[in-house]
Structures are given as C-alpha cells and as structure tokens.
Short mmCIF file of C-alpha atoms and ligand atoms in Angstrom, two decimals:
data_model
loop_
_atom_site.label_atom_id
_atom_site.label_comp_id
_atom_site.label_asym_id
_atom_site.label_seq_id
_atom_site.Cartn_x
_atom_site.Cartn_y
_atom_site.Cartn_z
CA MET A 651 220.51 77.78 65.72
CA VAL A 652 223.30 76.26 67.65
CA ASP A 653 226.20 74.75 67.42
CA GLY A 654 226.67 72.62 64.54
CA GLY A 655 226.70 68.95 63.89
CA VAL A 656 223.16 67.06 63.08
CA ARG A 657 220.67 69.41 61.93
CA ILE A 658 217.22 68.45 63.35
CA ALA A 659 213.52 69.93 63.03
CA VAL A 660 211.77 70.70 65.94
CA ILE A 661 207.84 70.92 65.89
CA PRO A 662 206.23 71.86 69.49
CA GLY A 663 202.85 71.58 67.82
CA ASP A 664 199.95 72.26 70.88
CA GLY A 665 199.29 71.73 73.91
CA ILE A 666 201.38 70.49 75.98
CA GLY A 667 204.23 69.29 72.94
CA PRO A 668 205.54 72.90 73.86
CA GLU A 669 206.20 72.95 77.21
CA VAL A 670 207.52 69.40 76.93
CA ILE A 671 209.69 69.89 73.63
CA ALA A 672 211.29 73.26 75.09
CA GLU A 673 213.15 69.84 78.29
CA ALA A 674 214.40 67.86 75.35
CA ALA A 675 216.01 70.84 73.35
CA LYS A 676 217.54 71.74 76.08
CA ILE A 677 218.45 67.96 77.59
CA LEU A 678 219.97 68.14 73.30
CA ASP A 679 221.90 71.58 73.70
CA VAL A 680 223.53 70.44 77.18
CA VAL A 681 224.67 67.74 75.31
CA GLY A 682 225.79 69.17 72.09
CA GLY A 683 226.30 68.45 68.50
CA CYS A 684 222.72 69.31 67.70
CA GLU A 685 221.66 72.42 65.73
CA ARG A 686 217.94 73.27 65.61
CA HIS A 687 215.84 74.35 63.20
CA HIS A 688 211.98 75.28 65.46
CA LEU A 689 209.32 74.93 62.80
CA PRO A 690 205.76 76.76 64.02
CA TRP A 691 203.49 74.36 62.36
CA SER A 692 200.55 73.79 65.34
CA ALA A 693 197.03 74.06 65.20
CA ASP A 694 197.94 77.52 66.61
CA HIS A 695 199.50 78.26 63.42
CA TYR A 696 196.73 76.47 61.51
CA VAL A 697 193.89 79.48 62.89
CA ALA A 698 196.06 81.58 62.11
CA THR A 699 196.67 81.13 58.39
CA GLY A 700 194.76 78.21 57.25
CA GLU A 701 197.83 76.18 56.54
CA THR A 702 198.81 72.64 58.32
CA ILE A 703 202.01 71.98 56.22
CA PRO A 704 203.38 74.54 52.96
CA ALA A 705 203.65 73.65 50.21
CA GLY A 706 207.54 71.48 50.18
CA GLY A 707 206.88 71.28 53.93
CA TYR A 708 208.03 67.37 53.70
CA ASP A 709 210.90 68.15 50.88
CA LEU A 710 212.44 70.30 53.48
CA LEU A 711 211.74 68.12 56.59
CA ARG A 712 213.78 66.15 54.15
CA SER A 713 216.96 67.76 54.34
CA PHE A 714 217.15 67.63 57.85
CA ASP A 715 218.90 64.74 59.73
CA ALA A 716 216.10 64.21 61.77
CA ILE A 717 213.03 65.49 63.79
CA LEU A 718 211.44 65.95 67.13
CA ILE A 719 208.11 66.38 67.06
CA GLY A 720 206.10 66.96 70.37
CA ALA A 721 202.20 66.55 69.80
CA LEU A 722 199.86 67.71 67.80
CA GLY A 723 195.73 68.13 68.57
CA ASP A 724 193.52 71.02 69.62
CA PRO A 725 189.65 71.58 70.61
CA ARG A 726 189.75 74.12 68.01
CA VAL A 727 190.58 71.97 65.16
CA PRO A 728 187.34 69.06 65.83
CA ASP A 729 188.99 67.05 62.09
CA ASN A 730 192.31 67.07 63.57
CA ARG A 731 193.31 67.91 60.15
CA HIS A 732 196.05 69.41 60.73
CA ALA A 733 198.21 67.01 63.12
CA ARG A 734 196.57 64.24 59.86
CA ASP A 735 198.63 66.91 57.24
CA ILE A 736 201.82 67.21 60.09
CA LEU A 737 201.83 64.25 61.79
CA LEU A 738 200.40 61.23 59.76
CA GLY A 739 201.54 63.76 56.68
CA THR A 740 205.47 63.07 57.80
CA ARG A 741 204.98 59.45 58.47
CA PHE A 742 203.55 58.52 54.99
CA GLU A 743 205.27 60.89 52.60
CA LEU A 744 209.05 60.65 54.51
CA ASP A 745 207.93 56.51 54.48
CA LEU A 746 208.73 56.24 57.86
CA TYR A 747 207.27 52.19 58.41
CA VAL A 748 208.27 51.45 61.56
CA ASN A 749 207.26 52.73 64.79
CA TYR A 750 209.61 52.20 67.63
CA ARG A 751 208.21 51.88 70.17
CA PRO A 752 210.02 50.56 73.67
CA VAL A 753 208.28 49.92 77.31
CA ARG A 754 211.36 50.11 79.79
CA LEU A 755 210.08 50.85 83.28
CA LEU A 756 212.25 53.07 85.21
CA SER A 757 211.77 51.75 88.22
CA ASP A 758 209.61 49.56 90.73
CA ARG A 759 208.06 52.23 92.17
CA LEU A 760 206.34 52.61 89.05
CA CYS A 761 204.83 49.64 88.08
CA PRO A 762 200.98 49.99 88.11
CA LEU A 763 200.62 46.17 88.44
CA LYS A 764 200.99 44.69 92.14
CA GLY A 765 204.11 42.18 92.24
CA ARG A 766 205.73 43.08 89.13
CA GLY A 767 208.61 45.61 88.47
CA ARG A 768 211.34 46.80 86.48
CA ALA A 769 212.82 42.26 85.44
CA ASP A 770 208.82 42.32 84.11
CA VAL A 771 208.48 45.28 81.95
CA ASN A 772 210.88 45.69 79.81
CA PHE A 773 209.87 44.99 75.56
CA VAL A 774 209.39 47.06 72.36
CA VAL A 775 207.00 47.19 70.08
CA PHE A 776 206.97 47.20 66.41
CA ARG A 777 204.06 49.17 65.23
CA GLU A 778 203.67 49.29 61.12
CA ASN A 779 202.98 52.76 60.70
CA THR A 780 202.40 53.67 57.20
CA GLU A 781 199.38 51.63 55.87
CA GLY A 782 196.52 49.98 57.97
CA VAL A 783 193.30 52.09 59.05
CA TYR A 784 195.19 55.38 58.78
CA VAL A 785 195.67 55.55 55.24
CA GLY A 786 192.37 57.07 55.17
CA VAL A 787 191.07 55.26 52.04
CA GLY A 788 187.47 55.38 52.54
CA GLY A 789 184.53 58.24 52.36
CA ARG A 790 181.16 59.13 53.42
CA PHE A 791 177.57 58.24 51.73
CA LYS A 792 174.68 60.36 52.66
CA PRO A 793 176.69 62.24 55.92
CA ASP A 794 174.83 63.36 58.03
CA THR A 795 171.70 61.77 57.49
CA GLU A 796 169.81 58.10 58.37
CA ASP A 797 171.09 56.59 55.36
CA GLU A 798 174.33 58.06 56.33
CA VAL A 799 176.83 55.03 55.41
CA ALA A 800 180.75 55.23 56.50
CA ILE A 801 183.69 53.53 55.30
CA GLN A 802 187.10 53.02 56.47
CA GLU A 803 188.89 50.66 54.54
CA GLU A 804 192.14 48.88 56.44
CA VAL A 805 194.84 47.91 54.06
CA ASN A 806 197.18 45.82 54.88
CA THR A 807 199.90 44.94 51.76
CA TYR A 808 203.29 42.13 51.25
CA LYS A 809 205.34 44.90 51.21
CA GLY A 810 204.25 47.01 53.95
CA VAL A 811 203.46 43.67 56.51
CA HIS A 812 207.06 42.21 55.80
CA ARG A 813 209.51 45.08 55.78
CA ILE A 814 208.02 45.65 59.46
CA ILE A 815 208.04 41.86 60.63
CA ARG A 816 211.45 41.70 59.11
CA TYR A 817 212.20 44.39 61.22
CA ALA A 818 211.14 43.07 63.97
CA PHE A 819 213.24 39.53 63.78
CA GLU A 820 216.31 41.94 62.18
CA PHE A 821 216.05 43.58 65.62
CA ALA A 822 215.34 40.95 67.87
CA HIS A 823 218.99 38.82 65.93
CA ALA A 824 220.78 42.52 66.44
CA HIS A 825 219.94 42.86 70.12
CA GLY A 826 220.45 39.21 71.19
CA LEU A 827 215.96 38.70 71.92
CA ARG A 828 214.98 35.37 71.46
CA ARG A 829 211.27 36.04 71.47
CA VAL A 830 208.74 37.81 68.65
CA CYS A 831 205.22 37.76 68.95
CA MET A 832 203.06 38.83 66.05
CA SER A 833 199.56 40.29 66.81
CA ASP A 834 197.23 40.38 64.81
CA LYS A 835 193.20 39.84 64.47
CA SER A 836 193.30 37.18 61.81
CA ASN A 837 190.16 35.55 63.65
CA ALA A 838 187.85 38.21 62.57
CA MET A 839 189.59 39.73 59.97
CA GLN A 840 190.27 36.52 57.70
CA GLN A 841 191.48 38.62 54.51
CA GLY A 842 193.30 41.96 55.77
CA HIS A 843 195.39 39.76 58.42
CA ALA A 844 196.01 36.09 56.38
CA ILE A 845 198.62 38.22 54.72
CA TRP A 846 200.51 38.90 58.32
CA GLN A 847 200.02 35.62 59.40
CA ARG A 848 201.60 33.92 55.89
CA VAL A 849 204.68 36.71 56.10
CA PHE A 850 205.03 36.15 59.86
CA LYS A 851 205.04 32.27 59.49
CA SER A 852 207.92 32.73 56.72
CA VAL A 853 210.25 34.90 57.19
CA SER A 854 209.89 33.38 61.41
CA ARG A 855 211.64 29.58 59.36
CA GLU A 856 214.61 32.21 58.26
CA TYR A 857 215.33 32.94 62.04
CA PRO A 858 215.56 29.53 63.83
CA ASP A 859 217.04 30.55 66.69
CA ILE A 860 213.74 32.95 67.84
CA ASP A 861 210.66 31.73 68.90
CA ALA A 862 207.82 33.04 66.70
CA SER A 863 204.69 33.36 68.15
CA HIS A 864 201.71 34.73 67.78
CA VAL A 865 198.42 36.14 69.93
CA TYR A 866 195.31 37.99 68.52
CA ILE A 867 195.51 41.54 69.85
CA ASP A 868 192.18 41.02 71.98
CA ALA A 869 194.50 38.28 74.07
CA LEU A 870 197.65 40.15 74.09
CA ALA A 871 196.17 43.56 75.47
CA MET A 872 195.10 40.84 79.08
CA PHE A 873 198.89 38.98 78.64
CA LEU A 874 199.93 42.45 78.88
CA VAL A 875 198.64 43.84 82.33
CA GLN A 876 198.43 39.66 83.18
CA ASN A 877 202.11 39.10 82.68
CA PRO A 878 204.56 41.92 80.36
CA GLY A 879 207.53 39.90 81.24
CA GLN A 880 207.01 36.94 78.29
CA PHE A 881 207.24 39.46 75.52
CA GLN A 882 210.71 40.97 74.24
CA VAL A 883 209.34 42.39 70.89
CA ILE A 884 206.17 42.70 69.71
CA VAL A 885 205.45 43.29 66.02
CA THR A 886 201.80 44.72 65.23
CA ASN A 887 199.40 46.51 62.70
CA ASN A 888 199.04 50.58 63.19
CA LEU A 889 195.78 50.03 64.77
CA PHE A 890 196.63 48.03 67.54
CA GLY A 891 199.81 49.11 67.80
CA ASP A 892 198.83 52.32 69.22
CA ILE A 893 196.47 51.27 71.46
CA ILE A 894 198.48 48.70 72.67
CA THR A 895 201.60 51.11 73.26
CA ASP A 896 199.25 53.10 75.24
CA ILE A 897 199.15 50.48 77.86
CA GLY A 898 202.91 50.40 77.55
CA GLY A 899 202.73 53.48 78.38
CA ALA A 900 201.06 53.04 81.68
CA LEU A 901 203.25 50.24 82.13
CA GLN A 902 206.01 52.25 82.21
CA GLY A 903 204.14 54.82 85.09
CA GLY A 904 202.03 57.03 82.35
CA LEU A 905 202.19 58.12 79.46
CA GLY A 906 204.00 60.41 80.47
CA MET A 907 207.29 58.02 80.49
CA ALA A 908 206.80 56.77 76.94
CA ALA A 909 209.50 57.63 73.92
CA SER A 910 209.33 57.03 70.20
CA GLY A 911 210.56 56.84 66.91
CA ASN A 912 209.44 56.74 63.29
CA ILE A 913 211.93 55.34 61.67
CA HIS A 914 213.12 54.01 58.00
CA PRO A 915 215.95 53.11 58.15
CA GLY A 916 218.84 55.50 56.61
CA ARG A 917 216.60 58.40 56.15
CA THR A 918 215.53 61.23 57.84
CA SER A 919 213.34 59.41 60.94
CA MET A 920 210.94 60.90 63.05
CA PHE A 921 210.98 60.99 67.36
CA GLU A 922 208.28 62.05 69.24
CA PRO A 923 206.98 61.22 73.14
CA VAL A 924 203.85 58.89 72.84
CA HIS A 925 201.93 60.93 74.45
CA GLY A 926 199.20 63.32 72.77
CA SER A 927 198.92 67.54 73.64
CA ALA A 928 196.89 66.83 76.77
CA PRO A 929 194.83 69.78 76.38
CA PRO A 930 193.49 69.63 80.10
CA LEU A 931 197.49 70.14 81.52
CA ALA A 932 198.78 72.08 78.97
CA GLY A 933 200.06 75.64 80.28
CA LYS A 934 200.21 74.54 83.60
CA ASN A 935 203.73 73.27 84.18
CA VAL A 936 202.40 69.81 85.06
CA ALA A 937 203.25 68.32 82.19
CA ASN A 938 205.91 64.89 82.42
CA PRO A 939 208.76 65.49 79.86
CA ILE A 940 210.32 62.42 80.19
CA GLY A 941 209.24 60.94 77.12
CA ALA A 942 209.91 63.75 75.26
CA ILE A 943 214.11 63.68 76.33
CA LEU A 944 214.00 59.81 75.72
CA SER A 945 212.65 60.46 72.07
CA ALA A 946 215.20 63.30 72.02
CA ALA A 947 218.13 60.06 73.45
CA LEU A 948 215.84 57.57 70.63
CA MET A 949 216.94 59.39 67.35
CA LEU A 950 220.81 60.67 68.85
CA GLU A 951 220.77 56.59 69.00
CA THR A 952 219.25 56.18 65.74
CA LEU A 953 221.73 58.81 64.01
CA GLY A 954 224.64 56.71 65.59
CA ARG A 955 224.96 58.91 68.91
CA ARG A 956 225.38 55.62 71.44
CA ASP A 957 227.00 57.25 74.09
CA ASP A 958 224.96 60.74 73.90
CA ALA A 959 221.52 58.43 73.92
CA ALA A 960 222.72 56.42 77.26
CA ARG A 961 223.84 59.62 79.11
CA ILE A 962 221.04 61.12 78.53
CA GLU A 963 218.84 57.59 79.44
CA ALA A 964 221.16 57.43 82.50
CA ALA A 965 220.86 60.96 83.92
CA VAL A 966 217.13 59.98 83.58
CA GLU A 967 216.84 56.79 85.38
CA ALA A 968 219.32 58.81 88.07
CA ALA A 969 216.23 61.70 88.53
CA VAL A 970 213.82 59.08 88.44
CA HIS A 971 215.29 57.35 91.10
CA ALA A 972 215.77 60.82 92.91
CA GLY A 973 211.89 61.31 93.11
CA GLU A 974 213.20 64.45 91.04
CA VAL A 975 210.13 64.26 88.98
CA THR A 976 206.14 65.71 88.61
CA ARG A 977 203.32 64.98 89.65
CA ASP A 978 201.91 62.09 87.49
CA ILE A 979 204.63 59.83 88.57
CA GLY A 980 205.00 61.33 92.59
CA GLY A 981 207.18 64.32 92.44
CA THR A 982 206.54 67.82 93.03
CA LEU A 983 208.27 69.23 90.44
CA GLY A 984 207.16 71.39 87.49
CA THR A 985 207.62 70.57 83.84
CA ALA A 986 211.20 73.05 83.49
CA ASP A 987 212.70 71.73 86.86
CA ALA A 988 211.96 68.75 86.26
CA GLY A 989 213.72 68.58 82.54
CA ASP A 990 216.87 70.70 85.63
CA ALA A 991 216.58 67.22 87.26
CA ILE A 992 217.59 65.68 84.89
CA ARG A 993 219.60 68.13 83.18
CA ARG A 994 221.48 68.75 86.02
CA ARG A 995 222.67 64.79 86.04
CA LEU A 996 224.25 64.74 82.54
CA ARG A 997 227.83 63.30 82.76
P1 NAD B 2470 197.27 62.73 76.01
O1 NAD B 2470 198.22 61.65 75.82
O2 NAD B 2470 197.02 63.56 75.25
O3 NAD B 2470 197.09 62.73 77.49
C1 NAD B 2470 195.97 61.44 78.15
C2 NAD B 2470 196.23 61.41 79.60
O4 NAD B 2470 197.58 61.01 79.83
C3 NAD B 2470 196.17 63.19 79.85
O5 NAD B 2470 194.89 63.90 80.13
C4 NAD B 2470 197.05 63.03 81.20
O6 NAD B 2470 196.38 62.89 82.54
C5 NAD B 2470 198.03 61.84 80.53
N1 NAD B 2470 199.59 62.76 79.82
C6 NAD B 2470 199.31 62.13 78.58
N2 NAD B 2470 201.05 62.98 78.76
C7 NAD B 2470 201.23 63.30 79.25
C8 NAD B 2470 202.61 63.87 80.27
N3 NAD B 2470 203.85 63.96 79.28
N4 NAD B 2470 202.60 64.24 81.67
C9 NAD B 2470 202.01 64.44 82.06
N5 NAD B 2470 200.13 63.45 82.01
C10 NAD B 2470 200.35 63.12 80.61
O7 NAD B 2470 195.69 61.73 75.17
P2 NAD B 2470 193.99 62.74 74.04
O8 NAD B 2470 194.04 63.00 75.86
O9 NAD B 2470 193.52 60.65 74.02
O10 NAD B 2470 193.99 63.16 73.61
C11 NAD B 2470 194.31 64.81 73.08
C12 NAD B 2470 194.86 65.21 72.11
O11 NAD B 2470 196.12 64.81 71.69
C13 NAD B 2470 194.01 64.48 71.13
O12 NAD B 2470 193.43 66.19 69.88
C14 NAD B 2470 194.31 63.56 70.02
O13 NAD B 2470 194.40 63.18 68.83
C15 NAD B 2470 196.10 64.18 70.52
N6 NAD B 2470 197.27 63.08 70.85
C16 NAD B 2470 198.48 63.27 69.51
C17 NAD B 2470 199.76 62.33 69.70
C18 NAD B 2470 200.52 62.22 69.08
O14 NAD B 2470 200.99 64.25 67.88
N7 NAD B 2470 201.49 62.01 68.50
C19 NAD B 2470 199.58 61.36 70.49
C20 NAD B 2470 197.84 60.84 71.09
C21 NAD B 2470 197.12 62.00 71.00
C1 IPM B 2471 200.15 58.41 68.72
C2 IPM B 2471 199.20 59.58 68.17
C3 IPM B 2471 198.26 59.72 66.91
C4 IPM B 2471 198.39 57.93 66.12
C5 IPM B 2471 196.99 60.13 66.62
C6 IPM B 2471 197.68 61.28 66.87
C7 IPM B 2471 196.61 60.37 65.24
O1 IPM B 2471 197.84 58.01 68.89
O2 IPM B 2471 200.80 58.89 67.95
O3 IPM B 2471 200.04 57.28 68.98
O4 IPM B 2471 197.07 57.21 66.17
O5 IPM B 2471 199.25 57.55 65.95
MN1 MN B 2472 198.40 56.91 70.33
#
C-alpha cells in the first residue's frame, strides 16, 4: 500500500515485532516515498499453515528495494524453525554478508556505565552474517541417548572473512574513522580463526592511516564495559557479533534502542531491531519502538535517502531528550504513544 517511491517488504513477525514495526511503518508513511507490502510470515502463520516461508519466498523478497523485519521467535516453535527459514534464511539466500550494528548512545541519562556518556559510546560493529556457526552444518548422532554426539561446525571462508574485513576498513575510510578493531578467539580456535588473523593483517596494510588492532573476544567483552570509548569500528564473526551487540544494546540504554542492517551492497537488504520478540512483553503496549524506527532510518539511509534518515534520527533524539519514551528507558509511555511522540517531532 501507499505512496510510490521505494518498495518495502514488511515482515512484522512475532511477539513485540508487530507492535514495534507498526510504529516504524507509521514513521515511514509520514516521511513518504515508501510503498509497504506486508508479509504475514511468522509463528502464527507457521502454526496455522505449516509453512515457514513460501516457495519462491526469497525471490519475492529480492523483488523489493528493501525489507523491514520485526522479530521472530515464539514458544510454540521451540526449535525456532520458522526463524531459521525467515530470518537466517534471508541473510543466507540474499547473501547479506554485512550485519551493520551501530552503537550510539542518544542521551547520557541512558548510559548504564558510571561516569560515562555520549562521547564514550559511539562505535559500529560489523558482524559477519553469512557463515560461522550459523550455517547449520553438523548433526546429532544417537540423539536423546547417553551416547549422544552433537556436532555443529563453524565455517570460516577466505571469501567470507575477507569481504567483511574489507567492508569494515572501507567504512572507516569513508567516514573518517581512524580505528578498526578485529576480535576473534584465535588463541583457542587455531584453525578457524587463523584465517581472521591472516586476512586482517593483510587488509590492514592497505590502510596505513587506520590504526588496526586486535583483541580476543573475551577481552573485548570486558573493554566494552570498562572503556567503550576506545572503539570506533569493530569487526568480528557471526556468533561473537551477535553476543557483543547485545552488550552494545545495553550501552545504548537497553536492547529496545538498538538498530541493525543486514546488507549486501547494491542488493535488496534487510533491516531489523537488534532485539527479539520478547514474549513476556508482547501485547502489553510496553515495547520500545526506537530500535525498529532507527532500523527504518538505516534502511532509508542505505537506499540513498540520507536526509530522511537524518530527520528520523533527529526526531528520535528529541523524543528521548524530552523523556517521551517507554518505561524501559525511564519514560511512562506505551509503544504507540512513544511512536507518536517521535512522529510529532519529524521535521
Ligand atoms: P529479546 O531481545 O527478545 O528480549 C530480551 C529482553 O530485552 C526482554 O525481556 C526485555 O527485557 C528486553 N527488550 C527487548 N526488546 C525490547 C524492547 N523493544 N523494548 C523494551 N525491552 C526490550 O531476547 P530473548 O528473550 O533472548 O529472545 C526472545 C525470542 O526472540 C527468542 O525466540 C529468540 O530466539 C528471538 N530473537 C529473535 C531475534 C530476531 O528476530 N532478530 C533477535 C533476538 C532474539
Ligand atoms: C539476532 C538474533 C538472531 C541471531 C537469532 C534470532 C537467531 O539473536 O539477530 O541478533 O542470532 O542472529
Ligand atoms: Mn542477537
């Protein structure tokens, strides 16, 4: 429906997904120039029909300019099958190898770290998004017995590691950032992560103006709490990137604040809040819509509409500064009113 301009597939998903995506959709309608097409793929749809993603679903997604997705995950689907097909499947099938997760604190008041503020929390994470332990290679032998063997392989390819590291340096270069930090666990994972070491060293030589550093992932978790201001660009693998961007969410005031893009430059890309479906919050009108709204802004920015993205970000910041926000970040508003407080500030 509505408006012409770019064509966006919208997948509200499960739990609080539909509630936060409704607010992001209203923002897109005010900004204009987005034709939204809602897709019902979700746990509800799976439970009712047995279908996770329909035949031709990935091709359908490729026919849009971008995808905006809420969250997937529902206690009725304990093996998370539908999320694997819809969310991870789209990352893999559309080859969205860059998981771009900016970590930017909007107000000192929201910082969980004593004595820290906006100057200390402003970095981006590039999470490799198409391989690692997420590929699903492995299996269970003699399942559900005392002899059970469970194998889940981690896949690291030269192509995969090289393109995400290259992307991180190119991003730093394009944005005038001087520091890129790669994080792995090459002290314990001598095979899989040696390739990260080798590629990072060789790519970093091509960027003599950028300070390239390495920290092991356990130390990174510690530094993110102790002194996040030292980071500008972090690049890491799929699983570690997943984990540290929840720390990133906390540094921004809570998971409800964090936005992300699953990007293949020049192709249909997918944007989503970092948080999940938060079943305990669903249907209570308490979910923070900011992560979803900022993800919509990231989407417009990636589609070349920088001014519209900046307008949305400014409106979010203004609402945060006015305290017209949901309870998780110290306000009193419900999800829809918090979305409205942002909409009213769009200039
Ligand atoms: P979660 O992100 O859903 O929620 C963890 C906690 O963070 C919540 O209980 C809540 O306290 C807080 N929170 C998250 N989003 C919030 C918001 N918008 N506003 C206010 N508070 C918010 O993580 P979980 O509980 O580990 O996972 C729940 C389900 O979501 C699982 O099925 C999981 O697999 C799935 N999940 C999906 C995605 C995704 O689709 N991208 C991401 C993460 C988790
Ligand atoms: C995320 C989520 C997903 C992931 C889950 C739902 C599979 O946690 O997008 O951060 O691990 O990638
Ligand atoms: Mn996650």
